[in-house]
Coordinates of C-alpha atoms in Angstrom, one line a residue:
X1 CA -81.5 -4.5 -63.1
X2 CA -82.2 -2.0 -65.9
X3 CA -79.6 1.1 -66.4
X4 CA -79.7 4.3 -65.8
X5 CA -79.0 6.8 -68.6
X6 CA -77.3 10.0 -68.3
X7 CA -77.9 12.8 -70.5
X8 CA -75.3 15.9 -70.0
X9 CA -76.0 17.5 -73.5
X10 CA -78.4 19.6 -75.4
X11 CA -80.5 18.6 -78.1
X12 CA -83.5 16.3 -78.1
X13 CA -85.2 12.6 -77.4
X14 CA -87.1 11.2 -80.2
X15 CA -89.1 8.0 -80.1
X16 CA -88.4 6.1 -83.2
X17 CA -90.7 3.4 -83.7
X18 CA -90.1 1.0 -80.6
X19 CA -86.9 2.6 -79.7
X20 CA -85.4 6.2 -78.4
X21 CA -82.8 7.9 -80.1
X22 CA -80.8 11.3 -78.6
X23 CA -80.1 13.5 -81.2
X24 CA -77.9 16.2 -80.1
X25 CA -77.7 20.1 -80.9
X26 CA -75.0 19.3 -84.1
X27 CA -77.0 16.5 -85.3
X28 CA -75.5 13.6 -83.8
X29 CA -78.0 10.6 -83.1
X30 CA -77.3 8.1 -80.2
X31 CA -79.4 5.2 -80.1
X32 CA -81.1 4.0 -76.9
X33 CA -81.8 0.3 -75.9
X34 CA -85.2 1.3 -73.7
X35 CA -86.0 -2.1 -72.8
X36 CA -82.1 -2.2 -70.8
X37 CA -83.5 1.8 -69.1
X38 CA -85.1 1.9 -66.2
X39 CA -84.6 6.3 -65.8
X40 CA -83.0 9.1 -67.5
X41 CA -81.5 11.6 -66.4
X42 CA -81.5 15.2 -67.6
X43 CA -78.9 17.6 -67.1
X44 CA -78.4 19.1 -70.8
X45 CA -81.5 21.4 -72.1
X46 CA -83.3 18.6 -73.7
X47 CA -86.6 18.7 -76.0
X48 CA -89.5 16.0 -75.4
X49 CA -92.5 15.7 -76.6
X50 CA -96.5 14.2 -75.6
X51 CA -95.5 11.1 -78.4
X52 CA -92.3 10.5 -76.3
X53 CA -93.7 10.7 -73.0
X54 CA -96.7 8.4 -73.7
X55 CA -94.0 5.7 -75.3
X56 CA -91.6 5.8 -71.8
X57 CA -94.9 5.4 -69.5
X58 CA -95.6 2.3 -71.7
X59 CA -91.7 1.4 -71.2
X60 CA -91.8 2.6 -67.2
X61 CA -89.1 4.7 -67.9
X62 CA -88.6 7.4 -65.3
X63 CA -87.8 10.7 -66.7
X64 CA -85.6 13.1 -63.8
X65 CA -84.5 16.7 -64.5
X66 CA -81.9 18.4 -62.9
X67 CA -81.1 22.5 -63.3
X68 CA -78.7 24.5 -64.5
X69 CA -76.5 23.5 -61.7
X70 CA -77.2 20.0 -61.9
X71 CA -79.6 20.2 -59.4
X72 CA -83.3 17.8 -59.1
X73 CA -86.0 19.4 -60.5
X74 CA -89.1 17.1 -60.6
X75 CA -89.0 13.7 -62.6
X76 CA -91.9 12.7 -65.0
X77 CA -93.5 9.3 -63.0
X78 CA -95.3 7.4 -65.1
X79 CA -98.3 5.7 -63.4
X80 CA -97.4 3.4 -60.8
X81 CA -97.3 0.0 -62.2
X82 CA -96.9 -1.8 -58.6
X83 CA -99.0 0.1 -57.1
X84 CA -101.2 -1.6 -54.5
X85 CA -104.4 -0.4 -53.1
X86 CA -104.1 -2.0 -49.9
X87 CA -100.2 -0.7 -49.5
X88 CA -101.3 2.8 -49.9
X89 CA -103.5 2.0 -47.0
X90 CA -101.3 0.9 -44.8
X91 CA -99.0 3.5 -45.6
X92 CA -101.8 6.3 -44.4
X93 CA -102.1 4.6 -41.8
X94 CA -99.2 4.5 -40.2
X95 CA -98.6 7.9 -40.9
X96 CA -102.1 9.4 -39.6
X97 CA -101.3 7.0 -36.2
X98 CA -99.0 9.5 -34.3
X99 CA -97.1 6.9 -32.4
X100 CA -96.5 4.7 -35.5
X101 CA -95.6 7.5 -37.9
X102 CA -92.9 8.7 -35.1
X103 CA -91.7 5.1 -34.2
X104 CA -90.9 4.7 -38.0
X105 CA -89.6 8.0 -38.7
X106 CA -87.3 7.0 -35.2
X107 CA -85.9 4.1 -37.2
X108 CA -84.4 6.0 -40.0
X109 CA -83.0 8.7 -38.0
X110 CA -81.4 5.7 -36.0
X111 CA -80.0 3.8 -39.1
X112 CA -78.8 8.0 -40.2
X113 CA -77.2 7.8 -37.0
X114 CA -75.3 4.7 -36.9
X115 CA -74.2 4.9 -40.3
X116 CA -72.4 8.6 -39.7
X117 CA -70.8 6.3 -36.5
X118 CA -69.7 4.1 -38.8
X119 CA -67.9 6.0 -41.3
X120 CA -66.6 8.1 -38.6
X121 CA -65.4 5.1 -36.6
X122 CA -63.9 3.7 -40.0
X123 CA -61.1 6.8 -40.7
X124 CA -61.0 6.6 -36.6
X125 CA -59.0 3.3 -37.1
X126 CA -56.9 4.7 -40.0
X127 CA -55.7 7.2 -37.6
X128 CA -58.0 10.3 -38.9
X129 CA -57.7 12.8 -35.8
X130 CA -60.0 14.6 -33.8
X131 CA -63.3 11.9 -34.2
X132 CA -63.3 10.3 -30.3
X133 CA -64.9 13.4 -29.1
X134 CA -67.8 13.7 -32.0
X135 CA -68.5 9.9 -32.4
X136 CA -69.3 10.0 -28.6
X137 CA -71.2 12.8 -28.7
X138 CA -73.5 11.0 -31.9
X139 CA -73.5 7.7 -29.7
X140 CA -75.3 10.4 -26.8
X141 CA -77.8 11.8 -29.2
X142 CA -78.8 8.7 -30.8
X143 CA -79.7 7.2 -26.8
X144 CA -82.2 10.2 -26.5
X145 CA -84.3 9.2 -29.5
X146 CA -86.2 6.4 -27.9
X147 CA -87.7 8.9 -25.6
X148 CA -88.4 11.5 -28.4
X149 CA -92.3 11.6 -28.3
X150 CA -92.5 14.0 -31.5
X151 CA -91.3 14.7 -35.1
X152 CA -90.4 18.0 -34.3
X153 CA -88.2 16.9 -31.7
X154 CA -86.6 14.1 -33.2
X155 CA -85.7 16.5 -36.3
X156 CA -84.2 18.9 -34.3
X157 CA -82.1 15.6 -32.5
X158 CA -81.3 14.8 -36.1
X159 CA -80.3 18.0 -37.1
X160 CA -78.0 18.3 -34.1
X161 CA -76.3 15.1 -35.4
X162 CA -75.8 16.2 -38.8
X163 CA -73.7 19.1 -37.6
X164 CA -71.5 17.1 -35.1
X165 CA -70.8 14.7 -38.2
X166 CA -70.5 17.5 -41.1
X167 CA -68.1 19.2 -38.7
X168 CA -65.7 16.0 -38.8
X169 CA -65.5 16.4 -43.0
X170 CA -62.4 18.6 -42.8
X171 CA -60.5 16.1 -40.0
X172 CA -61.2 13.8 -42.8
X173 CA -60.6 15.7 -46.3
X174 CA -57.5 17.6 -45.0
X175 CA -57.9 19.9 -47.4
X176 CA -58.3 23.6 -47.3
X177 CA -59.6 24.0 -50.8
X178 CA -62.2 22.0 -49.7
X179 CA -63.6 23.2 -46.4
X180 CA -66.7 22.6 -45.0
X181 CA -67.2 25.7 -42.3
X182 CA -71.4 25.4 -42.2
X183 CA -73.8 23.3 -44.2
X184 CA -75.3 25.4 -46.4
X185 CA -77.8 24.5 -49.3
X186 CA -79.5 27.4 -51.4
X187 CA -77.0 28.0 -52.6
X188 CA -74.4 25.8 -52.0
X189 CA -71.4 28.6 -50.6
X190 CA -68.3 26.0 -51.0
X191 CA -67.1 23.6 -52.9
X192 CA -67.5 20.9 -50.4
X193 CA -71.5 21.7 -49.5
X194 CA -71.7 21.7 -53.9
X195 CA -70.8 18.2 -53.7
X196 CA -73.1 17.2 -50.8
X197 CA -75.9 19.1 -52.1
X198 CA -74.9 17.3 -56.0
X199 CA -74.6 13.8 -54.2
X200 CA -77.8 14.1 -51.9
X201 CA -79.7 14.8 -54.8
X202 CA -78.3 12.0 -57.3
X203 CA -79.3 9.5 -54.2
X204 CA -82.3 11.1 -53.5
X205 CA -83.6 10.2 -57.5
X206 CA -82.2 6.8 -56.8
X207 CA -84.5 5.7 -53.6
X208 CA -87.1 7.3 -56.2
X209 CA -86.4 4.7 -58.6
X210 CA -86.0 2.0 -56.0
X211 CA -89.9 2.9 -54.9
X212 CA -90.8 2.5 -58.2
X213 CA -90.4 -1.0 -58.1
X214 CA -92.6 -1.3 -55.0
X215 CA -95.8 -1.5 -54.3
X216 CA -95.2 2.0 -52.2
X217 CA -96.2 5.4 -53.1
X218 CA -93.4 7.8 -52.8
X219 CA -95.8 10.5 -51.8
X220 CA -96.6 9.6 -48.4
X221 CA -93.2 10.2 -45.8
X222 CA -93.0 10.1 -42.3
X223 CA -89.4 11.9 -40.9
X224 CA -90.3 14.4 -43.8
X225 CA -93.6 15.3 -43.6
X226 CA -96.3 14.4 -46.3
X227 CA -97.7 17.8 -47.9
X228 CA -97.9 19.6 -51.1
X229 CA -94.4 18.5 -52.1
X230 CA -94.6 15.7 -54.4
X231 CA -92.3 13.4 -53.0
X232 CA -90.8 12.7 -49.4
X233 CA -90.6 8.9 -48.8
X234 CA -87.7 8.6 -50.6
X235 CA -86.1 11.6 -48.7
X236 CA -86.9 9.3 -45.8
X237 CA -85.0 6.2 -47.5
X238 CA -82.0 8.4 -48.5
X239 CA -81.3 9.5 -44.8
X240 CA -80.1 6.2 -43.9
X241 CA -77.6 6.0 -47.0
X242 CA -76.4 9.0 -47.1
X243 CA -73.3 8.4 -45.0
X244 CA -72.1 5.2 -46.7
X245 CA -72.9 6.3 -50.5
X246 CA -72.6 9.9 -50.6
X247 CA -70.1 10.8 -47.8
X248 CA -67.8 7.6 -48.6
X249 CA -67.9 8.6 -52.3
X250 CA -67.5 12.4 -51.7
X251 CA -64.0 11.3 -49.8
X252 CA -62.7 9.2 -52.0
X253 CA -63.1 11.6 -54.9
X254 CA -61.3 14.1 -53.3
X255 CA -58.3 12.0 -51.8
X256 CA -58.2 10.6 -54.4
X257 CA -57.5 14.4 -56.2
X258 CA -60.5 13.3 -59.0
X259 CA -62.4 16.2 -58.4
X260 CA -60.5 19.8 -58.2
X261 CA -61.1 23.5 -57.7
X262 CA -60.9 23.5 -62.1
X263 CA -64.3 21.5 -61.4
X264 CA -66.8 24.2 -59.6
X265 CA -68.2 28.0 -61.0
X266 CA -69.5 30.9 -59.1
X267 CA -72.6 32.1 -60.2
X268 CA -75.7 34.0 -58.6
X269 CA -74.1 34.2 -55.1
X270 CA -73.2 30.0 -54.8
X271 CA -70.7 27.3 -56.0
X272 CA -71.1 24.9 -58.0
X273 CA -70.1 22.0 -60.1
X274 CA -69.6 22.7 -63.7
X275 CA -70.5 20.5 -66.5
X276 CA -66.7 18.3 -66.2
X277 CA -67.1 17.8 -62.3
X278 CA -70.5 16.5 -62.5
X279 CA -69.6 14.1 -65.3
X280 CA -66.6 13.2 -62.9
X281 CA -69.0 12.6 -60.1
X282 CA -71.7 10.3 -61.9
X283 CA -69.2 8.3 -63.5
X284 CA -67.9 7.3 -60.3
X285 CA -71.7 7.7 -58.7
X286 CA -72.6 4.6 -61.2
X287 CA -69.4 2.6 -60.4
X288 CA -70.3 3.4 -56.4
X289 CA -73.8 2.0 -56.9
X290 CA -72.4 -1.2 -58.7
X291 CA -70.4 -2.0 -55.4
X292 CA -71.3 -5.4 -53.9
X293 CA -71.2 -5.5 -50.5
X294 CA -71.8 -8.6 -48.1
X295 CA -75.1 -9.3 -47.0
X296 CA -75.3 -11.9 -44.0
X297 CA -79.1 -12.3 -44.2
X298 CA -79.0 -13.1 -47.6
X299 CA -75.5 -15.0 -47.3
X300 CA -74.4 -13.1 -50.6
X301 CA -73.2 -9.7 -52.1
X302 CA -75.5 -7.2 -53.3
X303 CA -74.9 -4.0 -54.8
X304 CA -75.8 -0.5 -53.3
X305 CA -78.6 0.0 -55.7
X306 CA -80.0 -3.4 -54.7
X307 CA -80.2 -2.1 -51.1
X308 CA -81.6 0.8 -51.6
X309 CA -84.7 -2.2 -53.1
X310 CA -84.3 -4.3 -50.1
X311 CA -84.6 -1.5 -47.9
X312 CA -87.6 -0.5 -49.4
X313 CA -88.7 -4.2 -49.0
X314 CA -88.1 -4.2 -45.3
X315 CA -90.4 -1.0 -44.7
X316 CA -93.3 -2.8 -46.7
X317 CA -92.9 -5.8 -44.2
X318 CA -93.0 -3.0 -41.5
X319 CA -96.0 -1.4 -42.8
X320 CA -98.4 -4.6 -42.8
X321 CA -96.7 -6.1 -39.9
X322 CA -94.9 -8.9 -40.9
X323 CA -91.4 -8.1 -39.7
X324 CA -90.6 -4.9 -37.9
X325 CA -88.5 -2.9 -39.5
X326 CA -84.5 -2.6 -39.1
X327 CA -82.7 0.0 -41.4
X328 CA -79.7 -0.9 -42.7
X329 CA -76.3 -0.6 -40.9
X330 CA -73.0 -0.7 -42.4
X331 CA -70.8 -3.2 -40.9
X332 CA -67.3 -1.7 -41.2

C-alpha cells in the first residue's frame, strides 16, 4: 500500500520532470518517490501550482490541507479512477430508499457502539474504575436502535452514546491536566477535546483515502446526511473506528506521558496542538495504522489502514446485495 506523506513545513511542491520535490522556505529540497505516495498531507503554508496538480491527478495522488491548527480543510480529489457508474447507482439508491438508507446508517451506529463497549470493557478488566455503570447503560442504548424508524432519532441515540463514553475518558486518563468535562469542537476548549478533534480528523482523511480505492463516491452518506458538503461517506466509515484507532491511540499517548501540556496553545478562545504535538501525534498516528491485527475471516493479520479498505469492501457487497453488511467489531 502506497505511503502517506506528511508535510509540517513551509515552502513549496515542485514537479520536476516525473518526480516531486519539497523545497522549503530556506532552500532546502527533499525529494519525493510519487509512485510509493498515495496522499499528502498539508499542514505547513505550502505553494502549488496548476502544473503540479495536473501531474498528481495523473499520479492519483490525493492532496489534504489542514489549518492553522492542524485542522482538515478540503483535499484536492483527483478524478475518481474506480469510479463505477452502476456503484454510484446503487449508492443513490439506497440512500433515496428511506428504510435502506436508515438500516445502513443503523449498522454503523451499531459497529460505533460496540466498539466504545469494547474499549471500555478492555480497561474494565485492567481494573479502570467507575465503567460497569456506563458500559451497561451503552449496551441499553444500542438495544433501542433496531426500533429507531428515523435518522433523526437514531442520531440523537448516537449522540446520547457518545456522551456516556466521552464521560468515561477521565476514569481512564487519570489525569487532571487532561480533562475531558464536555465535548466541545469549535473550538476545541481543552487539551483532551484538541486531541479528539486532531485524531477524528486525521481518520476522517484516511477512510477518504480508503474510498478512493473503491468504486464508491465519497459524496453520497447515509448517518451523515448527503448535501452541499463535499464529503460524508467517509464520516460514516470513521464512526465505527473511531474508538479502537483514535480513542486507543489518544490513551496510550497520554499514559504513556508522549504528549504534554508543553504540547497545546491558546489562541482565538480554543486549545490546541502546536506544531511539536502534532508531529508527536502522526508519528505515532502512522505507527497505529501499521498495527496488524487478527482477522479470522481472512485467517491472517491486517493492518488498521487495510480495514478501513475492507470495510469499505463490505459496504460495496451491501450496496448490490451480495452480502449484508457487518461493520467491524474489535475483538478484545
Amino acid at each position: 500500500m502506497k505511503k502517506t506523506l506528511y508535510i509540517f513545513s513551509n515552502g513549496e511542491i515542485r514537479r520536476k520532470q516525473n518526480t516531486l520535490y519539497f523545497e522549503s522556505e530556506d532552500g532546502k529540497r527533499k525529494y519525493l518517490p510519487v509512485e510509493n505516495i498515495g496522499e499528502i498531507m498539508v499542514f505547513g503554508e505550502v505553494t502549488i501550482n496548476k502544473r503540479l496538480m495536473e501531474f498528481i491527478a495523473e499520479k492519483h495522488v490525493i492532496l489534504h490541507f489542514f489549518n492553522h491548527f492542524g485542522y482538515y480543510v478540503g483535499s484536492f480529489y483527483p478524478r475518481e479512477h474506480y469510479n463505477s457508474g452502476y456503484m454510484i447507482l446503487k449508492q443513490t439508491e439506497h440512500y433515496l430508499d428511506e428504510e435502506k438508507r436508515v438500516e445502513l446508517a443503523k449498522r454503523f451506529v451499531m459497529g460505533a457502539m460496540e466498539n466504545m463497549i469494547k474499549v471500555l470493557s478492555y480497561y474494565e478488566r485492567r481494573e479502570v474504575e467507575g465503567l460497569a455503570t456506563p458500559i451497561e447503560q451503552l449496551r441499553c442504548l444500542e438495544a433501542q436502535i433496531a426500533d429507531v424508524p428515523d435518522i433523526e432519532r437514531l442520531m440523537a441515540i448516537e449522540g446520547n452514546a457518545k456522551d456516556i463514553y466521552y464521560r468515561c475518558f477521565d476514569n481512564i486518563i487519570g489525569d487532571e491536566e487532561f480533562s475531558y468535562t464536555v465535548r466541545t469542537r469549535q473550538p476545541p476548549r481543552n487539551r483532551l477535546n484538541a486531541m479528539i478533534s486532531f485524531g477524528n480528523s486525521l481518520l476522517y482523511v484516511e477512510a477518504l483515502r480508503a474510498i478512493y480505492e473503491t468504486h464508491l463516491d465519497p459524496r453520497i452518506g447515509y448517518l451523515h446526511a448527503t448535501n452541499f458538503r463535499r464529503f460524508t461517506l467517509n464520516l460514516d466509515v470513521a464512526e465505527v473506528f473511531k474508538p479502537i484507532i483514535v480513542d486507543r491511540l489518544i490513551f496510550a499517548l497520554l499514559n504513556k506521558k508522549m504528549i504534554q501540556p508543553k504540547h497545546f496553545t491558546r489562541e482565538l478562545g480554543g486549545v490546541y496542538m502546536n506544531e511539536k504535538g502534532r508531529r508527536v501525534f502522526v508519528e505515532e498516528w502512522e505507527k497505529k495504522l501499521n498495527m496488524t491485527v487478527k482477522l479470522p475471516s481472512l485467517k491472517r493479520n491486517v493492518s488498521y489502514r487495510r480495514l478501513l479498505l475492507l470495510e469499505l469492501y463490505k459496504i460495496e457487497k451491501h450496496l448490490i446485495g451480495e452480502k449484508e453488511y457487518s461493520p467491524f467489531v474489535m475483538a478484545w
